[in-house]
mmCIF file of C-alpha atoms and ligand atoms in Angstrom:
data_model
loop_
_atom_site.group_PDB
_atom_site.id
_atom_site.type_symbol
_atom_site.label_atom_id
_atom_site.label_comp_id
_atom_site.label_asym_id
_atom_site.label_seq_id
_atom_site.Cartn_x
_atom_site.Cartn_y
_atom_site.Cartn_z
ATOM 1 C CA UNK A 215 -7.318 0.578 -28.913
ATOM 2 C CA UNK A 216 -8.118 0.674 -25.338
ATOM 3 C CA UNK A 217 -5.499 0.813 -23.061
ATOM 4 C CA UNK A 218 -3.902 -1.893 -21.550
ATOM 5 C CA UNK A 219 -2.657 -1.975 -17.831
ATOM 6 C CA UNK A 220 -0.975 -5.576 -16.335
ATOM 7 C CA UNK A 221 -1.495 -5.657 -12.622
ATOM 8 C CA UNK A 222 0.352 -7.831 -10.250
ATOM 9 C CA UNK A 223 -1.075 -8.315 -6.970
ATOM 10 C CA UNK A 224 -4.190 -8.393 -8.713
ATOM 11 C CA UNK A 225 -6.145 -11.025 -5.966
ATOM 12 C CA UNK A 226 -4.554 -8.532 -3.310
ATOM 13 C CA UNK A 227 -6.094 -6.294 -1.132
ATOM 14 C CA UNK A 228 -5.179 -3.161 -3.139
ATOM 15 C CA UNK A 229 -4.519 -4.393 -6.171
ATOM 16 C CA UNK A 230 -8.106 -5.851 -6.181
ATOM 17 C CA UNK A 231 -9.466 -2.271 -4.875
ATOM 18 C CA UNK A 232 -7.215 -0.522 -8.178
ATOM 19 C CA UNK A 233 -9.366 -2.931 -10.160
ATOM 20 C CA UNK A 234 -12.477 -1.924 -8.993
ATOM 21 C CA UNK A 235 -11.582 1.802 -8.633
ATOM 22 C CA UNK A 236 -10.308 1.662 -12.817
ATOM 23 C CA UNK A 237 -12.921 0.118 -14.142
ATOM 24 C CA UNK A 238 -15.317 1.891 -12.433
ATOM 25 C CA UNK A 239 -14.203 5.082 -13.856
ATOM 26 C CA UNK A 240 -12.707 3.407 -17.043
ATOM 27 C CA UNK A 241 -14.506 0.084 -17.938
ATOM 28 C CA UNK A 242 -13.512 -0.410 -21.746
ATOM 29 C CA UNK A 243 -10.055 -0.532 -20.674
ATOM 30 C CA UNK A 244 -8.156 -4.070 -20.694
ATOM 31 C CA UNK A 245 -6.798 -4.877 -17.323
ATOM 32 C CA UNK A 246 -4.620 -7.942 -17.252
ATOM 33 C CA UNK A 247 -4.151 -9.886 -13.725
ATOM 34 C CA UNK A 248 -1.422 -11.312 -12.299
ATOM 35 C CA UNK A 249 -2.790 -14.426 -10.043
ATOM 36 C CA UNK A 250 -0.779 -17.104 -8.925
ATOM 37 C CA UNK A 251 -3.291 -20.035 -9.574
ATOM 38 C CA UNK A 252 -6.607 -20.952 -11.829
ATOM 39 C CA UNK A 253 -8.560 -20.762 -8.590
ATOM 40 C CA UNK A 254 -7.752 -17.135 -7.577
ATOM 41 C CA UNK A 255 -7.992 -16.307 -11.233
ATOM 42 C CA UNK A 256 -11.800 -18.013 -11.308
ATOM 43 C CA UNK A 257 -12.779 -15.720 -8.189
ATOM 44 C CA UNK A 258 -11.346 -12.781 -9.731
ATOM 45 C CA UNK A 259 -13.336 -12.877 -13.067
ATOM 46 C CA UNK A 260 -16.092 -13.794 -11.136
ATOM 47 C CA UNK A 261 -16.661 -10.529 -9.994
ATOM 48 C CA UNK A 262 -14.302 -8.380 -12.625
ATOM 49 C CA UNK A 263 -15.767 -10.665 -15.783
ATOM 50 C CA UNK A 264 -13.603 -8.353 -18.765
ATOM 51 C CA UNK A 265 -10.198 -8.840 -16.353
ATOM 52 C CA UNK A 266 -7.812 -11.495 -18.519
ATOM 53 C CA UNK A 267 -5.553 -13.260 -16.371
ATOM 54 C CA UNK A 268 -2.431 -13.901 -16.256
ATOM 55 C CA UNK A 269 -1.467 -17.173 -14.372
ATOM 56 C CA UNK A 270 2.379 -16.988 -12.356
ATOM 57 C CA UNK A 271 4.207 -15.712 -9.682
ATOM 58 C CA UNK A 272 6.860 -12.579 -9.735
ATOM 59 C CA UNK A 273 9.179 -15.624 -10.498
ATOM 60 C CA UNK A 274 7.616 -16.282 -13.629
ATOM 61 C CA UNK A 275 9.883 -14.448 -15.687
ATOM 62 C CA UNK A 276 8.455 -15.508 -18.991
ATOM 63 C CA UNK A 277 5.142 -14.149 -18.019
ATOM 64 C CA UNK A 278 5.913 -11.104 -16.590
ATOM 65 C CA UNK A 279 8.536 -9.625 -19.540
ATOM 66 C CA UNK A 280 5.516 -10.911 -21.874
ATOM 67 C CA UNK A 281 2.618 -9.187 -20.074
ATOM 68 C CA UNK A 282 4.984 -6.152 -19.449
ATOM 69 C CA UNK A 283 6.128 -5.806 -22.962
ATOM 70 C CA UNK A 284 2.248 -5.678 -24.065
ATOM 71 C CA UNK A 285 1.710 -2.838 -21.332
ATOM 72 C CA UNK A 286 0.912 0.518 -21.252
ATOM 73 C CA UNK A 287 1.217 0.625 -18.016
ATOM 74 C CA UNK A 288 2.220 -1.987 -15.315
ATOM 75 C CA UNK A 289 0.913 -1.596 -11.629
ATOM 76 C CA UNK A 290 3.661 -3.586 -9.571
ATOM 77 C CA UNK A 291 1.171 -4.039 -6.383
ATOM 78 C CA UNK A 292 2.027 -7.572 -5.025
ATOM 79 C CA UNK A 293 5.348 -7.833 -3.154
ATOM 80 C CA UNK A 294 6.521 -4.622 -3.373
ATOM 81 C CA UNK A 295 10.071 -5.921 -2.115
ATOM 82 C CA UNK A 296 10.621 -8.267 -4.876
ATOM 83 C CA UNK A 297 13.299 -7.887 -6.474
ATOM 84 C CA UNK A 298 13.113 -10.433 -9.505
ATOM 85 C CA UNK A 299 9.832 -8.780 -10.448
ATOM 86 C CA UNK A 300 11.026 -5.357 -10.784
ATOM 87 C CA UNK A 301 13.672 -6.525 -12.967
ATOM 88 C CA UNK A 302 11.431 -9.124 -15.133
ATOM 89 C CA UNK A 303 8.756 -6.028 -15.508
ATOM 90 C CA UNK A 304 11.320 -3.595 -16.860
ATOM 91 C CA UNK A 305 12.535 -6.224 -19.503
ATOM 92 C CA UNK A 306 9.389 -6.401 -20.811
ATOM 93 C CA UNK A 307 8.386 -3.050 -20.395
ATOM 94 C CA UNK A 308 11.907 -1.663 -22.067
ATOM 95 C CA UNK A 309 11.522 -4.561 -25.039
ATOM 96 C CA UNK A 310 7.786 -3.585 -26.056
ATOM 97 C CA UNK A 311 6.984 -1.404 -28.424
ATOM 98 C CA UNK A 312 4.771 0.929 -26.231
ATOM 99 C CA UNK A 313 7.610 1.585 -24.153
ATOM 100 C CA UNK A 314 5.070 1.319 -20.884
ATOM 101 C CA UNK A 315 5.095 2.949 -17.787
ATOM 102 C CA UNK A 316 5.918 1.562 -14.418
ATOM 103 C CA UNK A 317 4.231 2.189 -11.100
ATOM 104 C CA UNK A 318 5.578 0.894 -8.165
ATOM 105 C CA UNK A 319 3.327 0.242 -4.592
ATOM 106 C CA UNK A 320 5.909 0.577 -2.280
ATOM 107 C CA UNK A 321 5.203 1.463 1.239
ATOM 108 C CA UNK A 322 6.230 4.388 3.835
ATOM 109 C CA UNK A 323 7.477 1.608 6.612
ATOM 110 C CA UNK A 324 11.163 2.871 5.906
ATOM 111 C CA UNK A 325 9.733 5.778 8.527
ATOM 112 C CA UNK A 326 9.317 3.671 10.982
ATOM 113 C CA UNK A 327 10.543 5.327 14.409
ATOM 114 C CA UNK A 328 10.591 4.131 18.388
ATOM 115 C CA UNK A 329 13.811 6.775 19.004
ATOM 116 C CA UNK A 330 11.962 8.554 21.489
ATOM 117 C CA UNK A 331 10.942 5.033 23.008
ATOM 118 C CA UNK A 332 7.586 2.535 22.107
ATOM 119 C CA UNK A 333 4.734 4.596 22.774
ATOM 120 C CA UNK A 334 5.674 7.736 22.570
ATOM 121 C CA UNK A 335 5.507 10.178 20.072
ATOM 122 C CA UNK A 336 7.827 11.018 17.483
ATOM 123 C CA UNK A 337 8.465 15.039 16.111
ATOM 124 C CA UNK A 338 9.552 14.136 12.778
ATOM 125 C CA UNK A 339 7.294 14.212 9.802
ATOM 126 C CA UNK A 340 8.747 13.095 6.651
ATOM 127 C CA UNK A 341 7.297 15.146 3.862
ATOM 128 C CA UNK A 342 7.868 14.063 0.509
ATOM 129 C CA UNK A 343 8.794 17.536 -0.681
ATOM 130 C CA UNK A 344 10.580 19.051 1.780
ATOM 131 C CA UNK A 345 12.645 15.922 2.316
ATOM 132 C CA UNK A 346 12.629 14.549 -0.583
ATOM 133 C CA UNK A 347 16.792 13.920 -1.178
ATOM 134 C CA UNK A 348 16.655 12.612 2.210
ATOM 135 C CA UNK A 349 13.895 9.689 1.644
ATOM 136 C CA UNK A 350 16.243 8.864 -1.830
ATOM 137 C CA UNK A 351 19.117 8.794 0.206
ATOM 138 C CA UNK A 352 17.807 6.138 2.997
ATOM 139 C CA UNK A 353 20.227 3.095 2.764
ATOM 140 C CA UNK A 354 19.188 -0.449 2.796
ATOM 141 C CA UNK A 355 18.995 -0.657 6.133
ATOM 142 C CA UNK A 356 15.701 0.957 5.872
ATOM 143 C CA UNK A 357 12.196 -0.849 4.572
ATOM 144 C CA UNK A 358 11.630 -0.809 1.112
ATOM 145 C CA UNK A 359 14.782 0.957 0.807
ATOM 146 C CA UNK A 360 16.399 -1.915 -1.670
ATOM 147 C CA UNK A 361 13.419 -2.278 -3.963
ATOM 148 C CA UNK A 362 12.909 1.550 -4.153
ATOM 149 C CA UNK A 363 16.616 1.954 -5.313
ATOM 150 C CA UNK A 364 16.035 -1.312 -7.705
ATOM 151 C CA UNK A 365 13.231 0.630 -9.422
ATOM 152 C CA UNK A 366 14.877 3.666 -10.354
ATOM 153 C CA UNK A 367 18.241 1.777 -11.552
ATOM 154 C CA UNK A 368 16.177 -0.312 -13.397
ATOM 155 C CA UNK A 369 14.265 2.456 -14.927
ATOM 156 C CA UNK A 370 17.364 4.212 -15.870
ATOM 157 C CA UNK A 371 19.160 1.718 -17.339
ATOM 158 C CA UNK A 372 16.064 0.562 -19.478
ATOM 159 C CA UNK A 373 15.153 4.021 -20.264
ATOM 160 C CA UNK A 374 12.031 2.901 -18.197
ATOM 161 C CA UNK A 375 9.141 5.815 -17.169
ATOM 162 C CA UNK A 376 8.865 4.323 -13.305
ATOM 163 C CA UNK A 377 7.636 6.362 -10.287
ATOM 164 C CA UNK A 378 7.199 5.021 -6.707
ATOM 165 C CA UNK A 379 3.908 5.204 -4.364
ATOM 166 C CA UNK A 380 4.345 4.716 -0.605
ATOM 167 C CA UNK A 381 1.321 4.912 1.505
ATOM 168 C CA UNK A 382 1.235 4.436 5.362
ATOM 169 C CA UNK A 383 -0.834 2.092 7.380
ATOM 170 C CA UNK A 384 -3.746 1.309 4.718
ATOM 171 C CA UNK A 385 -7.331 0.888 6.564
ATOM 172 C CA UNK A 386 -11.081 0.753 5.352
ATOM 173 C CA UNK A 387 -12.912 -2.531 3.651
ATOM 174 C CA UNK A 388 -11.563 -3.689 0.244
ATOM 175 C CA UNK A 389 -13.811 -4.178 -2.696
ATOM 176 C CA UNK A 390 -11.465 -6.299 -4.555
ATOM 177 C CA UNK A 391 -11.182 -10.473 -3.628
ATOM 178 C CA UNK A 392 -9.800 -9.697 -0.079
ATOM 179 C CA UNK A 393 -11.415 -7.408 1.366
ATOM 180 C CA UNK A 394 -9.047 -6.924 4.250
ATOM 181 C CA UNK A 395 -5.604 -5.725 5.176
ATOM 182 C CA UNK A 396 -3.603 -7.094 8.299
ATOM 183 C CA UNK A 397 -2.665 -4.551 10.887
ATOM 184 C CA UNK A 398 -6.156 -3.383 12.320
ATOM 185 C CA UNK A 399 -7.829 -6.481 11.670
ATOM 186 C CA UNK A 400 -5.339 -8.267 13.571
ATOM 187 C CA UNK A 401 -5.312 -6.197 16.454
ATOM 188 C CA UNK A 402 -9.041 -6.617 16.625
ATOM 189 C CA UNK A 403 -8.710 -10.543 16.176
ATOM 190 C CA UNK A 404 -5.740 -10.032 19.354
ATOM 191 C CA UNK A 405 -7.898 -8.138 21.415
ATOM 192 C CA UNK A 406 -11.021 -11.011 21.020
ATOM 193 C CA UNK A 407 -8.657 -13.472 21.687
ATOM 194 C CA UNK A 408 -6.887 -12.241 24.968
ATOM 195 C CA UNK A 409 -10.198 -10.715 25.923
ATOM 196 C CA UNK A 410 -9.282 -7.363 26.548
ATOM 197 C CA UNK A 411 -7.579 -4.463 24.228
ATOM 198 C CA UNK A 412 -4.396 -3.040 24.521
ATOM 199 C CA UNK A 413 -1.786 -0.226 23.891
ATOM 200 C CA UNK A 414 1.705 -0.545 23.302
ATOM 201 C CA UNK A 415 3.253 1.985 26.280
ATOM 202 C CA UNK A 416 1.533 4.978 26.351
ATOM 203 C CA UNK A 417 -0.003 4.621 22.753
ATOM 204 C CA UNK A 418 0.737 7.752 22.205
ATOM 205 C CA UNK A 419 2.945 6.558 18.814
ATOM 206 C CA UNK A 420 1.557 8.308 15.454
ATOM 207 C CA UNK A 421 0.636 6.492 12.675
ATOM 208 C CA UNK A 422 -0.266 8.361 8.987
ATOM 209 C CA UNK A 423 -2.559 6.533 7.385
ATOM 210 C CA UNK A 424 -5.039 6.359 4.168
ATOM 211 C CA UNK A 425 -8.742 4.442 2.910
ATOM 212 C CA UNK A 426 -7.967 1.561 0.559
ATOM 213 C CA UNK A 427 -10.028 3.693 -1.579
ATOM 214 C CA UNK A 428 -8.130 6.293 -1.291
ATOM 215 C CA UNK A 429 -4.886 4.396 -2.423
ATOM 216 C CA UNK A 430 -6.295 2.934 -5.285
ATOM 217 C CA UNK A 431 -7.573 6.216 -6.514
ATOM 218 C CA UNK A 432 -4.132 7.657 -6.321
ATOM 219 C CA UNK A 433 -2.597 4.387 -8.662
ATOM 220 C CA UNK A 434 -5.553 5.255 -10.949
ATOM 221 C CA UNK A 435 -4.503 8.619 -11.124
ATOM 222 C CA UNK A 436 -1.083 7.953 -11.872
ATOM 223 C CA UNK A 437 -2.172 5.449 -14.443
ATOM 224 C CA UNK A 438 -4.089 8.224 -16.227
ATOM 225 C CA UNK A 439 -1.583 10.553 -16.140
ATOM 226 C CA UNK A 440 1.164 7.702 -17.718
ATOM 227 C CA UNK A 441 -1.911 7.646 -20.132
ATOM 228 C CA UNK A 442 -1.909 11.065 -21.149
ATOM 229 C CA UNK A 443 0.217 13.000 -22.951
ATOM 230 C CA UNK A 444 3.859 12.975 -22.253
ATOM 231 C CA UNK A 445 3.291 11.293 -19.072
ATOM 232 C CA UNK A 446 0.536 13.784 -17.337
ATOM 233 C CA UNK A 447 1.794 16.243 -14.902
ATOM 234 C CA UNK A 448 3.613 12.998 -12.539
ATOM 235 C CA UNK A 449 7.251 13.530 -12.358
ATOM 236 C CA UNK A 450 8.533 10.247 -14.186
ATOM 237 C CA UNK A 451 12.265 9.088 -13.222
ATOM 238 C CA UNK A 452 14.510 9.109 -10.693
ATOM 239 C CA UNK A 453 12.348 11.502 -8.671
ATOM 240 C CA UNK A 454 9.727 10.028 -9.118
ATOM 241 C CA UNK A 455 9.160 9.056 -5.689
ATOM 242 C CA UNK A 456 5.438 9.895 -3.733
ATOM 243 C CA UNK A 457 4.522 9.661 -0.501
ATOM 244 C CA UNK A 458 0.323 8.722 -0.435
ATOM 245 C CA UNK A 459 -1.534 9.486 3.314
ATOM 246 C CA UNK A 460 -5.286 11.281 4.343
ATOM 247 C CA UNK A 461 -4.189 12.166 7.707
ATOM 248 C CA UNK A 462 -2.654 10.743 10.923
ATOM 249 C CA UNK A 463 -4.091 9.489 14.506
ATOM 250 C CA UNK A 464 -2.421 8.514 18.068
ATOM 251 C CA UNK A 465 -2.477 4.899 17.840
ATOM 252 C CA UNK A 466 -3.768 5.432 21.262
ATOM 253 C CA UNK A 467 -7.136 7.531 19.069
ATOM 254 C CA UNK A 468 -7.651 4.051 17.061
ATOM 255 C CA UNK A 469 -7.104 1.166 19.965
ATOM 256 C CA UNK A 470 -9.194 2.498 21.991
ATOM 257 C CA UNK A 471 -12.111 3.152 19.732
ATOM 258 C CA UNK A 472 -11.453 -0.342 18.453
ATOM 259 C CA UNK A 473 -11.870 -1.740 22.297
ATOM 260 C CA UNK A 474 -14.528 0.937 22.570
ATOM 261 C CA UNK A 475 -16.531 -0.739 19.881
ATOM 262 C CA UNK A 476 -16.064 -4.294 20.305
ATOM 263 C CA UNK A 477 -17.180 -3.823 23.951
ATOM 264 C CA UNK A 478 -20.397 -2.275 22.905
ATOM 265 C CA UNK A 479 -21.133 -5.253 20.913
ATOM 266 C CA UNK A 480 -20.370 -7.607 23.876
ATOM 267 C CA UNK A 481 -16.974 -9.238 21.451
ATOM 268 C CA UNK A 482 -14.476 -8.216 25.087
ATOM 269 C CA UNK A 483 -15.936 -7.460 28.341
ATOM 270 C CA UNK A 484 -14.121 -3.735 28.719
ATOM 271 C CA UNK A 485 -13.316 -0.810 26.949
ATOM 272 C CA UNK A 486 -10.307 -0.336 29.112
ATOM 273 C CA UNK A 487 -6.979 -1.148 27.591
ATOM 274 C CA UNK A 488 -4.010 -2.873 29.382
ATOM 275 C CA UNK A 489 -0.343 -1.213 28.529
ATOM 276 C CA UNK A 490 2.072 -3.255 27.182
ATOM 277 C CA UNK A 491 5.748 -3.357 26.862
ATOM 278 C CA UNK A 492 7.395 -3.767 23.218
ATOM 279 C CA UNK A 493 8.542 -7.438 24.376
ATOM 280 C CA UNK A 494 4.789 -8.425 26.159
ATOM 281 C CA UNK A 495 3.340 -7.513 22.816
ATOM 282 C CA UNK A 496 5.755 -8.858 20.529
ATOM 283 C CA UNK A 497 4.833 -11.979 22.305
ATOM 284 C CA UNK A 498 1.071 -11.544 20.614
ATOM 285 C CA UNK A 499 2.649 -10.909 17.238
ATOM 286 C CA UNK A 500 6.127 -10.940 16.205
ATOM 287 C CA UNK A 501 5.833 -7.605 14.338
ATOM 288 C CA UNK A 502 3.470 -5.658 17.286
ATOM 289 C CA UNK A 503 5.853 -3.103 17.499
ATOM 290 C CA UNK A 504 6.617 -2.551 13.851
ATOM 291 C CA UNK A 505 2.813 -2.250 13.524
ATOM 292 C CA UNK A 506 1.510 -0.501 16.597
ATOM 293 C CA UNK A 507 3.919 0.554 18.288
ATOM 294 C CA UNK A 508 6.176 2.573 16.334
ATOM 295 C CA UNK A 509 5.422 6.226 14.630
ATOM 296 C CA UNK A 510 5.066 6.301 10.933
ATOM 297 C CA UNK A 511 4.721 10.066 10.420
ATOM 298 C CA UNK A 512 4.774 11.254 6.209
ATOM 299 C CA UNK A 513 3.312 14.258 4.315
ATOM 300 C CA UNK A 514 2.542 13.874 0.849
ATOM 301 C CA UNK A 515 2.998 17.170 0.003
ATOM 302 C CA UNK A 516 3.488 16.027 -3.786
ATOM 303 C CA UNK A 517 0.050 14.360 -4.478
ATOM 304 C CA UNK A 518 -1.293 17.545 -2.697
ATOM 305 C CA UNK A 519 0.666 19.517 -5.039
ATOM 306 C CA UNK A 520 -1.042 17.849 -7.803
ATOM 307 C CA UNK A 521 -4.576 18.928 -6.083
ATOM 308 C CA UNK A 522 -5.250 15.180 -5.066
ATOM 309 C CA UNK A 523 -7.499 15.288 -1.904
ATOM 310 C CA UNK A 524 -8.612 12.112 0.153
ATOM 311 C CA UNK A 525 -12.636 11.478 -0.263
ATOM 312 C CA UNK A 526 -12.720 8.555 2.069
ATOM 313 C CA UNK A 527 -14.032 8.559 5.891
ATOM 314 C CA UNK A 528 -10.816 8.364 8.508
ATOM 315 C CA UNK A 529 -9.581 5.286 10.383
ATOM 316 C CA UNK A 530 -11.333 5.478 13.243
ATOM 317 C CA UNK A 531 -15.129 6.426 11.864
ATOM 318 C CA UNK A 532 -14.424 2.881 9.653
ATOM 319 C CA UNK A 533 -13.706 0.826 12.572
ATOM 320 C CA UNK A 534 -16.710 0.246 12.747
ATOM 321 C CA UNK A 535 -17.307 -2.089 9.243
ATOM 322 C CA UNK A 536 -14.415 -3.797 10.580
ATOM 323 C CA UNK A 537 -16.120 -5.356 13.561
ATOM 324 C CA UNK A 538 -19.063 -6.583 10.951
HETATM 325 N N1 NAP B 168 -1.809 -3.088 3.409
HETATM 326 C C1 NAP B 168 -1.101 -2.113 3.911
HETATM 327 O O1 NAP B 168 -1.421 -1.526 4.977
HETATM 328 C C2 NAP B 168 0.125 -1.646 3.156
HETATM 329 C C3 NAP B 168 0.713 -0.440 3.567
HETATM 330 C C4 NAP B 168 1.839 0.018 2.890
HETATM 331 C C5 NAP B 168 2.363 -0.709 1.840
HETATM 332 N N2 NAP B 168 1.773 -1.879 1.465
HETATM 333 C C6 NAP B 168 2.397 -2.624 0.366
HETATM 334 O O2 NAP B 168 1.492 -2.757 -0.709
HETATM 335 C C7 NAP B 168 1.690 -4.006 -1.381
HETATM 336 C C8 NAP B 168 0.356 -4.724 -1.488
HETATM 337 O O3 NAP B 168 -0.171 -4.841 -0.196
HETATM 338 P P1 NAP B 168 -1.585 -5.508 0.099
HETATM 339 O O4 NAP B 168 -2.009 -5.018 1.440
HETATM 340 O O5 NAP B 168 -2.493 -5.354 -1.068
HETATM 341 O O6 NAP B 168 -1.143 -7.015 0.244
HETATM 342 P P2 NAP B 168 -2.007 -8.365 0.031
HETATM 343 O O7 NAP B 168 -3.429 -8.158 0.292
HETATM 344 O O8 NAP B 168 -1.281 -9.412 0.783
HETATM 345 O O9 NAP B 168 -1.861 -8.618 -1.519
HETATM 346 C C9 NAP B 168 -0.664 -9.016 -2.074
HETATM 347 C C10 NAP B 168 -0.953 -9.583 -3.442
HETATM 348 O O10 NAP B 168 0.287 -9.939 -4.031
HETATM 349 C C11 NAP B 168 0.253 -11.290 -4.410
HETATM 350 N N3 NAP B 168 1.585 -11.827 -4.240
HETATM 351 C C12 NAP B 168 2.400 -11.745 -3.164
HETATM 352 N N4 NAP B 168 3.562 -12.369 -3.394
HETATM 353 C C13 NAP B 168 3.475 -12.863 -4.646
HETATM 354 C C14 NAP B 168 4.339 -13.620 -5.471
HETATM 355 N N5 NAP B 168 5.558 -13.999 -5.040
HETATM 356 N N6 NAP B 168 3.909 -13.975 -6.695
HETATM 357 C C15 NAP B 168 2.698 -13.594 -7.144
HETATM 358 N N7 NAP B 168 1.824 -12.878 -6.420
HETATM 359 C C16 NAP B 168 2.219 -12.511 -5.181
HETATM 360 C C17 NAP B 168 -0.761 -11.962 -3.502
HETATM 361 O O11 NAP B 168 -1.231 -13.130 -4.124
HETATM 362 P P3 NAP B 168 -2.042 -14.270 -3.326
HETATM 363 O O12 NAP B 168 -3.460 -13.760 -3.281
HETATM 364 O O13 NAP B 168 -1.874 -15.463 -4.173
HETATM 365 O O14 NAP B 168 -1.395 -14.389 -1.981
HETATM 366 C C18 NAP B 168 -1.791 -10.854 -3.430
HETATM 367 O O15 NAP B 168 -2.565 -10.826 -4.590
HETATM 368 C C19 NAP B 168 2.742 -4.773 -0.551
HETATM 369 O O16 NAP B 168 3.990 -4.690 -1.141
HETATM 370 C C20 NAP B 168 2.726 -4.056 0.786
HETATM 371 O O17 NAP B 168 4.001 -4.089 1.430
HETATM 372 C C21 NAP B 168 0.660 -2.351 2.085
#
């Protein structure tokens, strides 16, 4: 029988990319979708006709212990900080008789650093080998630090394969239902709006980053390898934690070639980019600094490990498709 992976998130931005990315490579195998209403679920089989959906929210207890429990694998790539979810997935997924995998899209934000100030850079790089202990040891003060810890409890207790993704700032045009993410996008809706770009300080903040592509390969690859035999060469468990980036740029490098490229197509009047402080921008968007003002530095030495390369183009040669 052909395997069978549930998906939350599946109307998402990379959850609808993972979709595109498995069946491309694996099209007999079942993919069941989590969408939270018949309308989402009608666009979604529109263009992904052998996806069955499943119709809830991470709420919907009922649905996700049943979906899980069928499972070989469940993709957990809508809220990532959900906490009900994670709990209703490994009920199902410790209940069935496949005894599924879990794979959990978490994110990197727990990085997050201004201690040198907002817009300037940070030294740190948080590699997933090297500092490995360290990231499991963040307390709950950090991002994604409480759902992280929920997964591998969870796992343990329910005897539970899980392992954890985090990628950076995600980038690049989706080719799932939404085909974009928030951070440049709305930068590039701010600048049109105020008429001119800007930085946040100096700009010279770093920001690791990765192609929604590029993402959704890595989940597909983890997939296979829960497929395989005795769970692939992924390290299943407590441990089980992996950082997922292609790179990193200045966010200085990507504003400006943002401004740079709405300006040649007459959307702002300049290419020149006004500097502002943490509060000024935060007065654009309540997160600015969170988003691009603050370093998020990682290595994912692990995936690397495991010969994974990025085949995607970088952040600032896709601003381009953006601005389409
Ligand atoms: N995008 C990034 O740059 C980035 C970077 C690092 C980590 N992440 C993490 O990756 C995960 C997915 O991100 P994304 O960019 O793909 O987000 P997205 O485009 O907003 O997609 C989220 C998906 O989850 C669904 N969803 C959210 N809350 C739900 C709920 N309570 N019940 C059922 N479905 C729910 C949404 O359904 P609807 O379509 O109905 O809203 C949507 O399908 C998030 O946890 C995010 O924190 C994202």
């Amino acid at each position: 029988m052909a395997p069978r992976i549930f998906i939350t998130g599946a109307s998402g931005y990379v959850g609808g990319q993972f979709i595109s990315n498995m069946l491309g490579k694996h099209p007999e195998y079942q993919i069941i979708g989590l969408v939270r209403t018949k309308e989402q679920g009608e666009k979604l089989t529109s263009k992904y006709p052998s996806v069955q959906l499943a119709i809830g929210d991470l709420d919907s207890s009922e649905v996700l212990v049943e979906q899980s429990k069928l499972a070989d694998v469940v993709i957990q790539a809508a809220d990532c900080d959900h906490l009900n979810a994670i709990t209703f997935i490994m009920q199902g997924l410790s209940s069935g008789q496949k005894h599924g995998f879990f794979i959990q899209l978490s994110g990197a934000a727990s990085v997050l650093d201004i201690s040198n100030g907002v817009g300037q850079p940070s030294t740190k790089v948080w590699d997933d080998l090297v500092d490995l202990d360290d990231i499991l040891g963040f307390d709950e003060t950090r991002m994604h630090s409480t759902s992280d810890k929920l997964v591998f409890s969870e796992g343990k207790k329910h005897g539970v394969r899980t392992a954890i993704v985090a990628p950076p700032m995600i980038y690049g045009k989706g080719e799932g239902i939404k085909e974009w993410s928030m951070g440049l996008p709305w930068l590039a809706e701010l600048f049109k709006k105020r008429g001119k770009g800007f930085k946040l300080g100096k700009g010279k903040t770093l920001v690791s980053h990765i192609h929604v592509r590029d993402i959704a390969d890595v989940l597909v690859y983890f997939a296979e390898q829960a497929l395989g035999a005795d769970g692939g060469r992924v390290e299943w468990g407590e441990r089980g934690f992996y950082y997922a980036e292609a790179g990193e740029n200045t966010y200085l490098d990507i504003v400006a070639a943002i401004a740079r490229e709405m300006a040649g197509k007459g959307m702002i009047e300049t290419a020149e980019l006004d500097e502002l402080t943490s509060e000024e921008a935060n007065r654009l968007h309540v997160w600015a600094t969170a988003m691009w003002g603050s370093n998020m530095r990682i290595r994912a030495s692990r995936l690397r490990g495991l010969e994974w390369v990025p085949k995607q183009p970088g952040a600032i040669e896709t601003v381009f498709e953006m601005l389409e």
